[in-house]
Short mmCIF file of N, CA and C in Angstrom, two decimals:
data_model
loop_
_atom_site.label_atom_id
_atom_site.label_comp_id
_atom_site.label_asym_id
_atom_site.label_seq_id
_atom_site.Cartn_x
_atom_site.Cartn_y
_atom_site.Cartn_z
N MET A 230 -8.21 26.13 -15.25
CA MET A 230 -7.23 25.34 -15.95
C MET A 230 -7.58 23.85 -15.85
N ALA A 231 -8.84 23.58 -15.90
CA ALA A 231 -9.31 22.20 -15.87
C ALA A 231 -9.04 21.52 -17.20
N PRO A 232 -8.89 20.20 -17.19
CA PRO A 232 -8.69 19.49 -18.46
C PRO A 232 -9.97 19.48 -19.29
N TYR A 233 -9.79 19.48 -20.62
CA TYR A 233 -10.91 19.50 -21.55
C TYR A 233 -11.22 18.09 -22.04
N PRO A 234 -12.53 17.76 -22.19
CA PRO A 234 -12.91 16.45 -22.74
C PRO A 234 -12.37 16.30 -24.17
N GLN A 235 -11.89 15.09 -24.48
CA GLN A 235 -11.35 14.79 -25.80
C GLN A 235 -12.27 13.78 -26.50
N GLU A 236 -12.13 13.66 -27.80
CA GLU A 236 -12.99 12.76 -28.59
C GLU A 236 -12.87 11.31 -28.14
N ASP A 237 -11.72 10.90 -27.62
CA ASP A 237 -11.52 9.50 -27.22
C ASP A 237 -12.05 9.19 -25.82
N GLY A 238 -12.69 10.18 -25.18
CA GLY A 238 -13.25 9.99 -23.85
C GLY A 238 -12.32 10.42 -22.72
N SER A 239 -11.08 10.70 -23.06
CA SER A 239 -10.14 11.18 -22.04
C SER A 239 -10.35 12.67 -21.83
N LYS A 240 -9.59 13.22 -20.92
CA LYS A 240 -9.55 14.66 -20.73
C LYS A 240 -8.10 15.08 -20.83
N ALA A 241 -7.84 16.27 -21.37
CA ALA A 241 -6.47 16.74 -21.54
C ALA A 241 -6.35 18.20 -21.14
N TRP A 242 -5.24 18.49 -20.48
CA TRP A 242 -4.91 19.89 -20.23
C TRP A 242 -4.33 20.45 -21.51
N MET A 243 -4.72 21.66 -21.83
CA MET A 243 -4.25 22.32 -23.05
C MET A 243 -3.66 23.66 -22.62
N LEU A 244 -2.32 23.67 -22.51
CA LEU A 244 -1.63 24.86 -22.00
C LEU A 244 -0.38 25.15 -22.82
N PRO A 245 0.08 26.40 -22.81
CA PRO A 245 1.23 26.79 -23.62
C PRO A 245 2.57 26.52 -22.93
N ILE A 246 2.82 25.25 -22.62
CA ILE A 246 4.10 24.86 -22.04
C ILE A 246 4.33 23.39 -22.38
N SER A 247 5.58 23.03 -22.57
CA SER A 247 5.91 21.65 -22.90
C SER A 247 5.59 20.72 -21.74
N ALA A 248 5.10 19.55 -22.08
CA ALA A 248 4.82 18.54 -21.06
C ALA A 248 6.11 18.08 -20.38
N ASN A 249 7.25 18.31 -21.02
CA ASN A 249 8.53 17.83 -20.50
C ASN A 249 9.29 18.86 -19.66
N ALA A 250 8.80 20.08 -19.58
CA ALA A 250 9.49 21.12 -18.82
C ALA A 250 9.34 20.85 -17.32
N LYS A 251 10.43 20.51 -16.66
CA LYS A 251 10.40 20.22 -15.21
C LYS A 251 10.45 21.54 -14.44
N VAL A 252 9.27 22.14 -14.29
CA VAL A 252 9.22 23.47 -13.69
C VAL A 252 8.17 23.60 -12.58
N VAL A 253 7.43 22.53 -12.29
CA VAL A 253 6.34 22.61 -11.33
C VAL A 253 6.78 21.98 -10.01
N ASN A 254 6.68 22.73 -8.94
CA ASN A 254 6.98 22.20 -7.61
C ASN A 254 5.65 21.94 -6.91
N ALA A 255 5.12 20.75 -7.15
CA ALA A 255 3.80 20.41 -6.64
C ALA A 255 3.94 19.49 -5.43
N GLY A 256 3.09 19.72 -4.46
CA GLY A 256 3.10 18.89 -3.27
C GLY A 256 1.88 19.18 -2.43
N ASP A 257 2.04 19.05 -1.15
CA ASP A 257 0.93 19.23 -0.21
C ASP A 257 1.09 20.58 0.51
N ILE A 258 0.15 21.48 0.29
CA ILE A 258 0.20 22.82 0.89
C ILE A 258 0.26 22.75 2.41
N ASN A 259 -0.28 21.71 3.00
CA ASN A 259 -0.28 21.58 4.45
C ASN A 259 1.12 21.41 5.03
N GLU A 260 2.09 21.06 4.21
CA GLU A 260 3.46 20.87 4.70
C GLU A 260 4.21 22.18 4.90
N MET A 261 3.71 23.24 4.33
CA MET A 261 4.40 24.53 4.48
C MET A 261 4.46 24.97 5.94
N GLY A 262 3.45 24.63 6.72
CA GLY A 262 3.43 25.02 8.13
C GLY A 262 4.62 24.48 8.89
N ALA A 263 5.00 23.24 8.62
CA ALA A 263 6.14 22.64 9.30
C ALA A 263 7.43 23.38 8.97
N VAL A 264 7.58 23.78 7.72
CA VAL A 264 8.78 24.51 7.30
C VAL A 264 8.82 25.88 7.95
N VAL A 265 7.71 26.60 7.94
CA VAL A 265 7.65 27.93 8.55
C VAL A 265 7.88 27.84 10.05
N ALA A 266 7.24 26.89 10.71
CA ALA A 266 7.41 26.73 12.16
C ALA A 266 8.86 26.45 12.50
N ALA A 267 9.52 25.60 11.72
CA ALA A 267 10.93 25.29 11.97
C ALA A 267 11.82 26.53 11.79
N ALA A 268 11.50 27.34 10.79
CA ALA A 268 12.27 28.56 10.56
C ALA A 268 12.16 29.51 11.75
N PHE A 269 10.96 29.64 12.32
CA PHE A 269 10.79 30.50 13.49
C PHE A 269 11.43 29.88 14.74
N ALA A 270 11.35 28.57 14.85
CA ALA A 270 11.89 27.89 16.04
C ALA A 270 13.41 27.83 16.04
N LYS A 271 14.02 27.86 14.85
CA LYS A 271 15.48 27.72 14.74
C LYS A 271 16.06 28.85 13.88
N PRO A 272 15.91 30.10 14.33
CA PRO A 272 16.40 31.21 13.50
C PRO A 272 17.91 31.16 13.26
N GLU A 273 18.64 30.51 14.15
CA GLU A 273 20.09 30.40 13.94
C GLU A 273 20.42 29.52 12.74
N LEU A 274 19.51 28.64 12.36
CA LEU A 274 19.71 27.79 11.18
C LEU A 274 19.09 28.38 9.92
N SER A 275 17.96 29.05 10.10
CA SER A 275 17.28 29.58 8.92
C SER A 275 17.86 30.91 8.50
N GLY A 276 18.38 31.68 9.46
CA GLY A 276 19.00 32.96 9.12
C GLY A 276 17.99 34.01 8.73
N SER A 277 18.47 35.18 8.57
CA SER A 277 17.62 36.31 8.18
C SER A 277 17.42 36.29 6.67
N GLY A 278 16.18 36.18 6.26
CA GLY A 278 15.88 36.20 4.83
C GLY A 278 16.16 34.89 4.12
N ALA A 279 16.24 33.78 4.87
CA ALA A 279 16.52 32.49 4.25
C ALA A 279 15.43 32.11 3.26
N ARG A 280 15.84 31.43 2.21
CA ARG A 280 14.90 30.92 1.22
C ARG A 280 14.81 29.42 1.42
N LEU A 281 13.59 28.95 1.65
CA LEU A 281 13.36 27.55 1.98
C LEU A 281 12.44 26.90 0.96
N ALA A 282 12.57 25.60 0.84
CA ALA A 282 11.70 24.85 -0.07
C ALA A 282 10.28 24.84 0.47
N ALA A 283 9.31 24.90 -0.43
CA ALA A 283 7.90 24.92 -0.04
C ALA A 283 7.12 23.75 -0.64
N GLY A 284 7.78 22.87 -1.32
CA GLY A 284 7.12 21.73 -1.93
C GLY A 284 8.15 20.79 -2.51
N HIS A 285 7.72 19.69 -3.05
CA HIS A 285 8.62 18.69 -3.61
C HIS A 285 9.43 19.26 -4.77
N LYS A 286 10.52 18.60 -5.10
CA LYS A 286 11.38 19.05 -6.21
C LYS A 286 10.61 19.10 -7.52
N ALA A 287 11.14 19.87 -8.45
CA ALA A 287 10.45 20.14 -9.71
C ALA A 287 10.09 18.87 -10.47
N THR A 288 8.90 18.90 -11.03
CA THR A 288 8.39 17.84 -11.89
C THR A 288 7.81 18.50 -13.13
N SER A 289 7.45 17.72 -14.10
CA SER A 289 6.84 18.27 -15.32
C SER A 289 5.35 17.95 -15.33
N PHE A 290 4.63 18.70 -16.16
CA PHE A 290 3.21 18.38 -16.32
C PHE A 290 3.04 16.98 -16.90
N GLY A 291 3.95 16.59 -17.79
CA GLY A 291 3.89 15.24 -18.35
C GLY A 291 4.04 14.18 -17.28
N GLN A 292 4.96 14.39 -16.34
CA GLN A 292 5.13 13.44 -15.25
C GLN A 292 3.89 13.41 -14.35
N MET A 293 3.26 14.55 -14.18
CA MET A 293 2.05 14.61 -13.37
C MET A 293 0.93 13.82 -14.06
N VAL A 294 0.77 14.00 -15.36
CA VAL A 294 -0.25 13.25 -16.12
C VAL A 294 0.05 11.76 -16.05
N GLU A 295 1.31 11.39 -16.19
CA GLU A 295 1.70 9.98 -16.11
C GLU A 295 1.36 9.40 -14.74
N ALA A 296 1.66 10.14 -13.68
CA ALA A 296 1.35 9.67 -12.32
C ALA A 296 -0.16 9.47 -12.14
N LEU A 297 -0.94 10.42 -12.64
CA LEU A 297 -2.40 10.30 -12.53
C LEU A 297 -2.92 9.09 -13.30
N ASN A 298 -2.40 8.89 -14.50
CA ASN A 298 -2.87 7.77 -15.32
C ASN A 298 -2.47 6.43 -14.70
N GLU A 299 -1.31 6.38 -14.04
CA GLU A 299 -0.91 5.15 -13.34
C GLU A 299 -1.86 4.84 -12.19
N GLN A 300 -2.55 5.85 -11.69
CA GLN A 300 -3.50 5.66 -10.60
C GLN A 300 -4.91 5.37 -11.11
N GLY A 301 -5.07 5.28 -12.43
CA GLY A 301 -6.36 4.92 -13.00
C GLY A 301 -7.10 6.04 -13.69
N HIS A 302 -6.55 7.24 -13.71
CA HIS A 302 -7.19 8.35 -14.43
C HIS A 302 -6.95 8.18 -15.93
N ASN A 303 -7.58 9.02 -16.73
CA ASN A 303 -7.40 8.99 -18.18
C ASN A 303 -7.20 10.42 -18.67
N PHE A 304 -6.00 10.94 -18.41
CA PHE A 304 -5.69 12.32 -18.77
C PHE A 304 -4.64 12.37 -19.87
N GLY A 305 -4.59 13.49 -20.54
CA GLY A 305 -3.58 13.75 -21.55
C GLY A 305 -3.05 15.16 -21.42
N TRP A 306 -2.09 15.48 -22.28
CA TRP A 306 -1.48 16.80 -22.29
C TRP A 306 -1.34 17.25 -23.73
N ILE A 307 -1.79 18.46 -24.01
CA ILE A 307 -1.66 19.04 -25.34
C ILE A 307 -1.02 20.41 -25.18
N GLN A 308 0.15 20.56 -25.77
CA GLN A 308 0.79 21.88 -25.74
C GLN A 308 0.19 22.73 -26.85
N VAL A 309 -0.34 23.88 -26.47
CA VAL A 309 -0.91 24.79 -27.45
C VAL A 309 0.04 25.96 -27.65
N PRO A 310 -0.05 26.64 -28.77
CA PRO A 310 0.84 27.79 -28.99
C PRO A 310 0.55 28.90 -27.98
N GLY A 311 1.61 29.50 -27.49
CA GLY A 311 1.47 30.67 -26.62
C GLY A 311 1.48 31.91 -27.49
N ASP A 312 0.35 32.20 -28.11
CA ASP A 312 0.28 33.30 -29.06
C ASP A 312 -0.88 34.24 -28.68
N GLU A 313 -1.19 35.16 -29.60
CA GLU A 313 -2.25 36.15 -29.33
C GLU A 313 -3.60 35.48 -29.09
N LYS A 314 -3.85 34.37 -29.78
CA LYS A 314 -5.11 33.65 -29.58
C LYS A 314 -5.20 33.13 -28.15
N TRP A 315 -4.12 32.52 -27.66
CA TRP A 315 -4.09 32.04 -26.27
C TRP A 315 -4.26 33.22 -25.31
N ASP A 316 -3.48 34.28 -25.54
CA ASP A 316 -3.47 35.42 -24.62
C ASP A 316 -4.85 36.05 -24.46
N ALA A 317 -5.70 35.92 -25.48
CA ALA A 317 -7.04 36.51 -25.43
C ALA A 317 -8.12 35.49 -25.06
N ALA A 318 -7.73 34.25 -24.78
CA ALA A 318 -8.71 33.17 -24.55
C ALA A 318 -9.58 33.39 -23.32
N PHE A 319 -9.01 33.98 -22.27
CA PHE A 319 -9.76 34.23 -21.03
C PHE A 319 -8.97 35.22 -20.20
N PRO A 320 -9.63 35.88 -19.26
CA PRO A 320 -8.91 36.84 -18.42
C PRO A 320 -7.79 36.14 -17.64
N GLY A 321 -6.60 36.67 -17.73
CA GLY A 321 -5.45 36.10 -17.04
C GLY A 321 -4.62 35.14 -17.88
N ALA A 322 -5.08 34.82 -19.10
CA ALA A 322 -4.35 33.87 -19.96
C ALA A 322 -2.95 34.39 -20.28
N LEU A 323 -2.82 35.66 -20.59
CA LEU A 323 -1.51 36.24 -20.88
C LEU A 323 -0.57 36.05 -19.69
N GLU A 324 -1.07 36.33 -18.49
CA GLU A 324 -0.25 36.21 -17.29
C GLU A 324 0.15 34.77 -17.02
N ILE A 325 -0.74 33.83 -17.29
CA ILE A 325 -0.40 32.41 -17.12
C ILE A 325 0.71 32.03 -18.08
N ARG A 326 0.58 32.45 -19.35
CA ARG A 326 1.63 32.15 -20.33
C ARG A 326 2.95 32.77 -19.91
N GLU A 327 2.91 34.02 -19.45
CA GLU A 327 4.15 34.68 -19.01
C GLU A 327 4.77 33.96 -17.82
N MET A 328 3.94 33.45 -16.92
CA MET A 328 4.45 32.69 -15.77
C MET A 328 5.14 31.42 -16.27
N PHE A 329 4.48 30.68 -17.17
CA PHE A 329 5.09 29.47 -17.71
C PHE A 329 6.40 29.81 -18.43
N ASP A 330 6.41 30.87 -19.23
CA ASP A 330 7.62 31.28 -19.93
C ASP A 330 8.74 31.58 -18.94
N PHE A 331 8.40 32.25 -17.84
CA PHE A 331 9.40 32.56 -16.82
C PHE A 331 9.95 31.28 -16.19
N TRP A 332 9.06 30.36 -15.83
CA TRP A 332 9.51 29.11 -15.22
C TRP A 332 10.48 28.38 -16.15
N VAL A 333 10.16 28.31 -17.44
CA VAL A 333 11.03 27.63 -18.39
C VAL A 333 12.37 28.36 -18.48
N MET A 334 12.33 29.68 -18.52
CA MET A 334 13.57 30.46 -18.61
C MET A 334 14.39 30.32 -17.33
N ALA A 335 13.75 30.34 -16.17
CA ALA A 335 14.45 30.31 -14.89
C ALA A 335 14.86 28.90 -14.49
N GLY A 336 14.18 27.88 -14.97
CA GLY A 336 14.49 26.51 -14.61
C GLY A 336 13.42 25.87 -13.76
N SER A 337 12.74 26.63 -12.92
CA SER A 337 11.62 26.16 -12.10
C SER A 337 11.13 27.34 -11.29
N TYR A 338 10.17 27.07 -10.43
CA TYR A 338 9.68 28.10 -9.51
C TYR A 338 10.84 28.64 -8.69
N TYR A 339 11.76 27.76 -8.29
CA TYR A 339 12.90 28.15 -7.46
C TYR A 339 14.02 28.80 -8.25
N GLY A 340 14.01 28.64 -9.56
CA GLY A 340 15.12 29.15 -10.38
C GLY A 340 15.90 27.98 -10.94
N SER A 341 17.21 28.13 -11.01
CA SER A 341 18.08 27.11 -11.59
C SER A 341 18.11 25.85 -10.71
N GLU A 342 18.67 24.77 -11.26
CA GLU A 342 18.83 23.55 -10.48
C GLU A 342 19.68 23.80 -9.24
N GLU A 343 20.69 24.65 -9.38
CA GLU A 343 21.56 24.98 -8.24
C GLU A 343 20.77 25.72 -7.17
N ALA A 344 19.93 26.66 -7.58
CA ALA A 344 19.11 27.41 -6.62
C ALA A 344 18.14 26.48 -5.92
N GLU A 345 17.51 25.59 -6.70
CA GLU A 345 16.58 24.63 -6.11
C GLU A 345 17.30 23.77 -5.08
N ALA A 346 18.49 23.29 -5.41
CA ALA A 346 19.26 22.47 -4.48
C ALA A 346 19.57 23.24 -3.19
N ALA A 347 19.87 24.51 -3.31
CA ALA A 347 20.17 25.34 -2.13
C ALA A 347 18.93 25.50 -1.24
N TYR A 348 17.77 25.68 -1.83
CA TYR A 348 16.53 25.79 -1.05
C TYR A 348 16.30 24.51 -0.25
N PHE A 349 16.49 23.37 -0.91
CA PHE A 349 16.24 22.09 -0.24
C PHE A 349 17.31 21.81 0.82
N GLU A 350 18.54 22.22 0.56
CA GLU A 350 19.60 22.04 1.56
C GLU A 350 19.31 22.87 2.80
N ALA A 351 18.88 24.11 2.62
CA ALA A 351 18.53 24.98 3.75
C ALA A 351 17.37 24.39 4.55
N THR A 352 16.40 23.82 3.85
CA THR A 352 15.25 23.21 4.52
C THR A 352 15.69 21.95 5.26
N LYS A 353 16.59 21.19 4.69
CA LYS A 353 17.09 19.96 5.32
C LYS A 353 17.82 20.27 6.64
N LYS A 354 18.51 21.41 6.70
CA LYS A 354 19.17 21.81 7.94
C LYS A 354 18.16 22.03 9.06
N LEU A 355 17.03 22.60 8.71
CA LEU A 355 15.97 22.85 9.69
C LEU A 355 15.21 21.59 10.07
N LEU A 356 14.94 20.78 9.07
CA LEU A 356 14.10 19.58 9.26
C LEU A 356 14.81 18.37 8.65
N PRO A 357 15.82 17.83 9.33
CA PRO A 357 16.64 16.78 8.73
C PRO A 357 15.88 15.52 8.32
N ASP A 358 14.81 15.19 9.01
CA ASP A 358 14.07 13.96 8.70
C ASP A 358 12.78 14.21 7.90
N PHE A 359 12.55 15.45 7.51
CA PHE A 359 11.32 15.82 6.82
C PHE A 359 11.39 15.37 5.36
N LYS A 360 10.28 14.83 4.86
CA LYS A 360 10.19 14.44 3.45
C LYS A 360 8.94 15.08 2.85
N PHE A 361 9.14 15.88 1.83
CA PHE A 361 7.99 16.48 1.15
C PHE A 361 7.19 15.40 0.41
N THR A 362 5.89 15.57 0.39
CA THR A 362 5.01 14.69 -0.35
C THR A 362 5.19 14.95 -1.84
N THR A 363 5.31 13.90 -2.62
CA THR A 363 5.39 14.07 -4.07
C THR A 363 3.99 14.33 -4.62
N PHE A 364 3.93 14.80 -5.85
CA PHE A 364 2.63 15.00 -6.48
C PHE A 364 1.86 13.68 -6.55
N ALA A 365 2.54 12.59 -6.93
CA ALA A 365 1.87 11.29 -7.05
C ALA A 365 1.27 10.86 -5.71
N GLU A 366 2.02 11.05 -4.63
CA GLU A 366 1.51 10.70 -3.29
C GLU A 366 0.30 11.56 -2.93
N TRP A 367 0.39 12.86 -3.22
CA TRP A 367 -0.72 13.76 -2.93
C TRP A 367 -1.95 13.37 -3.74
N ALA A 368 -1.75 13.11 -5.03
CA ALA A 368 -2.88 12.77 -5.92
C ALA A 368 -3.55 11.48 -5.50
N GLU A 369 -2.77 10.51 -5.09
CA GLU A 369 -3.35 9.23 -4.66
C GLU A 369 -4.31 9.44 -3.49
N LYS A 370 -3.96 10.37 -2.63
CA LYS A 370 -4.78 10.64 -1.44
C LYS A 370 -5.98 11.55 -1.74
N HIS A 371 -5.82 12.48 -2.68
CA HIS A 371 -6.81 13.55 -2.85
C HIS A 371 -7.58 13.55 -4.17
N MET A 372 -7.16 12.79 -5.16
CA MET A 372 -7.83 12.84 -6.46
C MET A 372 -8.53 11.51 -6.75
N THR A 373 -9.81 11.50 -6.55
CA THR A 373 -10.63 10.31 -6.77
C THR A 373 -10.66 9.95 -8.26
N VAL A 374 -10.53 8.68 -8.55
CA VAL A 374 -10.69 8.19 -9.92
C VAL A 374 -12.17 7.97 -10.15
N TRP A 375 -12.74 8.71 -11.10
CA TRP A 375 -14.17 8.60 -11.42
C TRP A 375 -14.36 7.65 -12.57
N GLU A 376 -15.30 6.78 -12.45
CA GLU A 376 -15.60 5.81 -13.53
C GLU A 376 -16.44 6.48 -14.58
#
């Protein structure tokens, strides 16, 4: 799912989802350990079968592209039709489209805004001072701007 070179010299992601759909919970995978460790250390707070946040609150692909471009990258976003042509483009394309369709229908990876808020509230009980890394913060640290 790498971005494709464009005629103007930029690169753009071309995927079957709106750039404005706030459905991506992107952050730093290394932070999951702190959440899991806290759940094991404080079972009275996490409860049996608790659902906890695993990354920053939902953002859109458009916001991610904007954050990258503010850091000096030159990316774009092109929404392509989620049709038979997309579904046959490469192995797994159908499943990617179905995942995006589900996220849009559900509201995000976590589900509705209310569900997302509940995940973050449960995580806040375990780790009151913990702050998830935003996508922009993660990208600044890990995505080199190439000239």
